């Protein structure tokens, strides 16, 4: 009974927060609403005994990605009034589309519910196994190649973001070491014979 | 008792909210990216629910990799957005017709 109360509370908070993401006029409010949605999703993942991923979701998404989003929103200074000009015109189509997709998926789950009947929620808490330990063991043995590729993708993301946003300003007085090393002394210093008595 | 369907239904609702948000806010790239994050979260929710109810850890491993790729995607997308804003002083989708003709 307690699990149901927790689930329905967090599910309603999650749905309200996601509606806030798409309905707020100000992008900052949308981003804060998305943060709430991520935290609530983390709570629901704790209910599903995916403890490591719940913590990772809060740390990575709330701590890094959403801070990046908020940073970009505040840096770009957008006039949100003119951005929402087509809001009312397209809204009925969008709501219809969303309702159709939701109805299709939910009908799919509940009509053929006998296919889900064999799947029961079995708690791991009585088995004294650690979710993080299991995940790490799988990740570093069976999925080690995928893990390395994921690390490489993150490195790629770092390089791409830096190279996209790097600005080299002109008229900056800084040393260029390669030019200094390649300098030829014969071009820098000119020896001039000055004859005594002239000028 | 909470069944698998209740989790899947919640995930379907979040997914349709994300799709609706992409269509409604299609002028504003930042909100479209946030709605993409909502879609990814709902798919991850499906993976974790199935992983819990089928006692298989592969779903959680897959969510781990989806989180990695989504973080990289968000970083690169925002970097493109910043570079775009520096060049055009606008991030509206309607102004992005530089490749036309």
Coordinates of C-alpha atoms in Angstrom, one line a residue:
Chain A
X1 CA 0.0 0.0 0.0
X2 CA 2.8 2.4 0.8
X3 CA 4.5 1.6 -2.5
X4 CA 1.3 2.6 -4.4
X5 CA 1.0 5.9 -2.5
X6 CA 4.7 6.7 -3.3
X7 CA 4.3 5.7 -6.9
X8 CA 1.1 7.7 -7.6
X9 CA 2.4 10.7 -5.7
X10 CA 5.7 10.8 -7.7
X11 CA 3.9 9.9 -11.0
X12 CA 1.6 12.9 -10.7
X13 CA 4.4 15.2 -9.8
X14 CA 6.3 13.9 -12.8
X15 CA 3.4 14.4 -15.2
X16 CA 2.8 18.0 -13.9
X17 CA 6.5 18.8 -14.2
X18 CA 6.7 17.5 -17.8
X19 CA 3.6 19.6 -18.6
X20 CA 5.3 22.5 -17.1
X21 CA 8.3 21.9 -19.4
X22 CA 6.2 22.3 -22.5
X23 CA 3.8 25.0 -21.3
X24 CA 5.8 27.6 -19.5
X25 CA 6.5 30.7 -21.6
X26 CA 9.9 31.4 -20.0
X27 CA 12.6 28.9 -20.9
X28 CA 14.1 29.3 -17.4
X29 CA 10.9 28.0 -15.8
X30 CA 10.9 25.2 -18.3
X31 CA 14.4 24.2 -17.3
X32 CA 13.6 24.3 -13.6
X33 CA 10.5 22.2 -14.3
X34 CA 12.7 19.7 -16.1
X35 CA 15.0 19.5 -13.1
X36 CA 12.0 18.6 -11.0
X37 CA 11.0 16.0 -13.5
X38 CA 14.5 14.4 -13.4
X39 CA 14.5 14.3 -9.6
X40 CA 11.1 12.7 -9.5
X41 CA 12.2 10.1 -12.2
X42 CA 15.2 9.3 -9.9
X43 CA 12.8 8.7 -7.0
X44 CA 10.7 6.3 -9.2
X45 CA 13.9 4.5 -10.3
X46 CA 14.7 4.0 -6.6
X47 CA 11.3 2.3 -6.3
X48 CA 12.3 0.0 -9.1
X49 CA 15.6 -0.9 -7.3
X50 CA 17.9 0.8 -9.8
X51 CA 19.7 2.7 -7.1
X52 CA 22.9 3.4 -9.0
X53 CA 21.2 4.8 -12.0
X54 CA 18.9 6.9 -9.9
X55 CA 21.8 8.6 -8.3
X56 CA 23.6 8.9 -11.6
X57 CA 20.6 10.5 -13.1
X58 CA 20.4 13.2 -10.4
X59 CA 24.2 13.8 -10.4
X60 CA 24.7 13.9 -14.2
X61 CA 21.4 15.4 -15.4
X62 CA 20.6 17.8 -12.6
X63 CA 24.2 18.6 -11.7
X64 CA 25.7 18.9 -15.2
X65 CA 23.3 18.9 -18.1
X66 CA 20.6 21.1 -16.7
X67 CA 23.1 23.6 -15.3
X68 CA 24.5 23.7 -18.9
X69 CA 21.0 24.3 -20.2
X70 CA 20.3 27.1 -17.7
X71 CA 23.7 28.6 -18.5
X72 CA 23.0 28.7 -22.2
X73 CA 19.5 30.1 -21.7
X74 CA 20.8 32.9 -19.6
X75 CA 23.7 33.6 -21.9
X76 CA 21.6 33.8 -25.1
X77 CA 19.1 36.5 -23.9
X78 CA 16.1 35.3 -26.0
X79 CA 13.0 37.3 -26.4
X80 CA 10.5 34.6 -25.7
X81 CA 7.4 36.6 -26.6
X82 CA 8.1 36.5 -30.3
X83 CA 9.3 32.9 -30.2
X84 CA 5.9 31.7 -29.2
X85 CA 4.0 33.4 -32.0
X86 CA 2.6 30.2 -33.6
X87 CA 1.6 28.8 -30.2
X88 CA -2.2 28.8 -30.5
X89 CA -2.3 27.9 -34.2
X90 CA -0.5 24.6 -33.9
X91 CA -1.7 23.7 -30.4
X92 CA -4.8 21.6 -31.3
X93 CA -2.8 19.5 -33.8
X94 CA -0.1 18.9 -31.3
X95 CA -2.5 18.0 -28.5
X96 CA -4.4 15.6 -30.9
X97 CA -1.0 14.0 -31.9
X98 CA 0.0 13.5 -28.2
X99 CA -3.4 12.1 -27.2
X100 CA -3.3 9.6 -30.2
X101 CA 0.2 8.4 -29.3
X102 CA -0.6 8.1 -25.6
X103 CA -3.9 6.2 -26.3
X104 CA -2.2 3.8 -28.7
X105 CA 0.6 3.0 -26.3
X106 CA -1.7 2.6 -23.3
X107 CA -4.2 0.5 -25.2
X108 CA -1.3 -1.7 -26.4
X109 CA -0.3 -2.3 -22.8
X110 CA -3.7 -2.9 -21.3
X111 CA -5.4 -4.9 -24.0
X112 CA -2.8 -7.6 -24.1
X113 CA -2.3 -7.6 -20.4
X114 CA -2.1 -11.4 -20.3
X115 CA 1.4 -11.2 -21.8
X116 CA 2.6 -9.3 -18.7
X117 CA 0.9 -11.6 -16.3
X118 CA 3.9 -13.8 -15.6
X119 CA 6.1 -10.8 -14.7
X120 CA 6.0 -10.1 -11.0
X121 CA 7.9 -7.6 -9.0
X122 CA 10.5 -9.5 -7.1
X123 CA 12.4 -7.5 -4.5
X124 CA 16.2 -7.8 -4.4
X125 CA 16.4 -6.4 -0.9
X126 CA 16.1 -9.9 0.7
X127 CA 18.9 -11.3 -1.4
X128 CA 21.5 -9.0 0.1
X129 CA 22.9 -8.1 -3.3
X130 CA 24.2 -4.7 -4.2
X131 CA 22.9 -3.1 -7.3
X132 CA 26.1 -1.1 -7.9
X133 CA 28.2 -4.2 -7.4
X134 CA 26.2 -6.2 -9.9
X135 CA 26.1 -3.3 -12.4
X136 CA 29.9 -2.8 -12.1
X137 CA 30.6 -6.4 -12.5
X138 CA 28.6 -6.7 -15.7
X139 CA 29.9 -3.4 -17.0
X140 CA 33.6 -4.2 -16.6
X141 CA 33.5 -7.8 -17.8
X142 CA 30.8 -8.4 -20.4
X143 CA 30.3 -4.9 -21.7
X144 CA 33.9 -3.6 -21.5
X145 CA 34.1 -2.7 -25.2
X146 CA 30.9 -0.7 -25.0
X147 CA 32.2 1.0 -21.9
X148 CA 35.4 2.1 -23.7
X149 CA 33.4 3.3 -26.7
X150 CA 31.1 5.4 -24.3
X151 CA 34.2 7.0 -22.8
X152 CA 35.5 7.8 -26.3
X153 CA 32.1 9.4 -27.2
X154 CA 32.5 11.6 -24.1
X155 CA 36.0 12.6 -25.1
X156 CA 34.6 13.4 -28.6
X157 CA 31.9 15.5 -27.0
X158 CA 34.5 17.5 -25.1
X159 CA 36.6 18.2 -28.1
X160 CA 33.7 19.1 -30.3
X161 CA 32.1 21.5 -27.8
X162 CA 35.4 23.3 -27.2
X163 CA 36.2 23.6 -30.8
X164 CA 32.7 24.9 -31.7
X165 CA 32.7 27.5 -29.0
X166 CA 36.3 28.6 -29.0
X167 CA 36.8 32.1 -30.1
X168 CA 40.3 33.4 -31.1
X169 CA 40.2 37.1 -30.7
X170 CA 42.3 39.4 -32.8
X171 CA 44.7 42.0 -31.4
X172 CA 45.6 39.9 -28.4
X173 CA 49.2 40.4 -27.3
X174 CA 50.4 36.9 -26.5
X175 CA 53.5 34.8 -27.3
X176 CA 53.4 32.5 -30.4
X177 CA 56.2 30.1 -29.5
X178 CA 56.4 28.5 -33.0
X179 CA 57.1 31.9 -34.6
X180 CA 59.7 32.7 -32.0
X181 CA 61.5 29.4 -32.6
X182 CA 61.3 29.8 -36.4
X183 CA 62.7 33.3 -36.4
X184 CA 65.8 33.8 -38.5
X185 CA 68.5 36.0 -36.8
X186 CA 69.6 37.2 -40.2
X187 CA 66.3 38.9 -40.8
X188 CA 66.1 40.5 -37.4
X189 CA 69.5 42.1 -37.1
X190 CA 71.1 44.0 -40.0
X191 CA 74.8 44.9 -39.6
X192 CA 75.6 48.3 -41.0
X193 CA 79.1 49.6 -41.6
X194 CA 79.2 53.2 -40.4
X195 CA 82.2 55.0 -41.7
X196 CA 83.8 57.4 -39.4
X197 CA 83.6 61.0 -40.4
X198 CA 80.3 60.9 -42.3
X199 CA 77.2 62.8 -41.0
Chain B
X1 CA 0.5 -4.3 -6.1
X2 CA 2.1 -2.2 -8.7
X3 CA 2.2 -4.0 -12.1
X4 CA 4.5 -3.5 -15.0
X5 CA 1.7 -1.8 -16.9
X6 CA 1.5 1.1 -14.5
X7 CA 5.1 2.0 -15.0
X8 CA 4.8 1.5 -18.8
X9 CA 1.6 3.7 -18.8
X10 CA 3.5 6.5 -16.9
X11 CA 6.3 6.2 -19.4
X12 CA 3.8 6.4 -22.4
X13 CA 2.3 9.6 -20.9
X14 CA 5.7 11.2 -20.5
X15 CA 6.6 10.2 -24.1
X16 CA 3.4 11.8 -25.5
X17 CA 4.0 14.9 -23.5
X18 CA 7.4 15.2 -25.0
X19 CA 6.1 14.7 -28.6
X20 CA 3.4 17.3 -28.0
X21 CA 6.0 19.7 -26.6
X22 CA 8.2 19.3 -29.7
X23 CA 5.3 20.1 -32.0
X24 CA 4.0 23.1 -29.9
X25 CA 7.4 24.7 -29.3
X26 CA 9.0 24.0 -32.6
X27 CA 10.1 27.6 -33.0
X28 CA 12.4 27.5 -29.9
X29 CA 15.3 25.1 -30.2
X30 CA 16.1 25.1 -26.5
X31 CA 12.7 23.8 -25.5
X32 CA 12.8 21.3 -28.3
X33 CA 16.1 19.9 -26.8
X34 CA 14.4 19.8 -23.4
X35 CA 11.6 17.8 -24.9
X36 CA 14.1 15.4 -26.4
X37 CA 15.4 14.9 -22.9
X38 CA 11.9 14.0 -21.8
X39 CA 11.6 11.5 -24.6
X40 CA 14.9 9.9 -23.5
X41 CA 13.8 9.8 -19.9
X42 CA 10.6 7.9 -20.8
X43 CA 12.5 5.4 -22.9
X44 CA 14.9 4.9 -20.0
X45 CA 11.9 4.4 -17.7
X46 CA 10.7 1.5 -19.9
X47 CA 14.2 -0.1 -19.9
X48 CA 14.4 0.1 -16.1
X49 CA 10.9 -1.2 -15.5
X50 CA 11.4 -4.2 -17.8
X51 CA 14.8 -4.8 -16.2
X52 CA 13.2 -4.9 -12.8
X53 CA 10.3 -7.1 -13.7
X54 CA 12.3 -9.6 -15.8
X55 CA 15.2 -9.7 -13.4
X56 CA 17.7 -8.9 -16.1
X57 CA 20.5 -6.4 -15.6
X58 CA 21.1 -5.7 -19.3
X59 CA 18.3 -3.1 -19.3
X60 CA 20.2 -1.0 -16.7
X61 CA 23.4 -1.3 -18.6
X62 CA 21.7 0.0 -21.7
X63 CA 20.2 2.9 -19.7
X64 CA 23.8 3.7 -18.6
X65 CA 24.9 4.0 -22.2
X66 CA 21.8 6.0 -23.2
X67 CA 22.6 8.5 -20.4
X68 CA 26.2 8.8 -21.7
X69 CA 25.2 9.5 -25.3
X70 CA 22.4 11.9 -24.2
X71 CA 24.8 13.9 -22.1
X72 CA 27.2 14.1 -25.1
X73 CA 24.3 15.1 -27.4
X74 CA 23.1 17.8 -25.1
X75 CA 26.7 19.3 -24.8
X76 CA 27.3 19.3 -28.5
X77 CA 23.8 20.6 -29.3
X78 CA 24.2 23.5 -26.9
X79 CA 27.6 24.3 -28.3
X80 CA 26.1 24.4 -31.8
X81 CA 23.4 26.7 -30.4
X82 CA 26.0 29.1 -28.9
X83 CA 28.0 29.1 -32.2
X84 CA 24.8 29.8 -34.1
X85 CA 23.7 32.6 -31.8
X86 CA 27.1 34.3 -32.3
X87 CA 26.8 34.2 -36.0
X88 CA 23.1 35.1 -36.5
X89 CA 22.1 36.8 -33.2
X90 CA 19.0 34.6 -33.2
X91 CA 18.1 31.0 -32.4
X92 CA 14.7 30.9 -34.0
X93 CA 14.1 28.0 -36.4
X94 CA 12.5 30.4 -38.9
X95 CA 15.8 32.2 -39.4
X96 CA 17.8 29.1 -40.3
X97 CA 17.5 29.3 -44.0
X98 CA 21.1 30.0 -44.8
X99 CA 21.6 26.9 -47.0
X100 CA 18.5 27.7 -49.1
X101 CA 19.2 28.3 -52.9

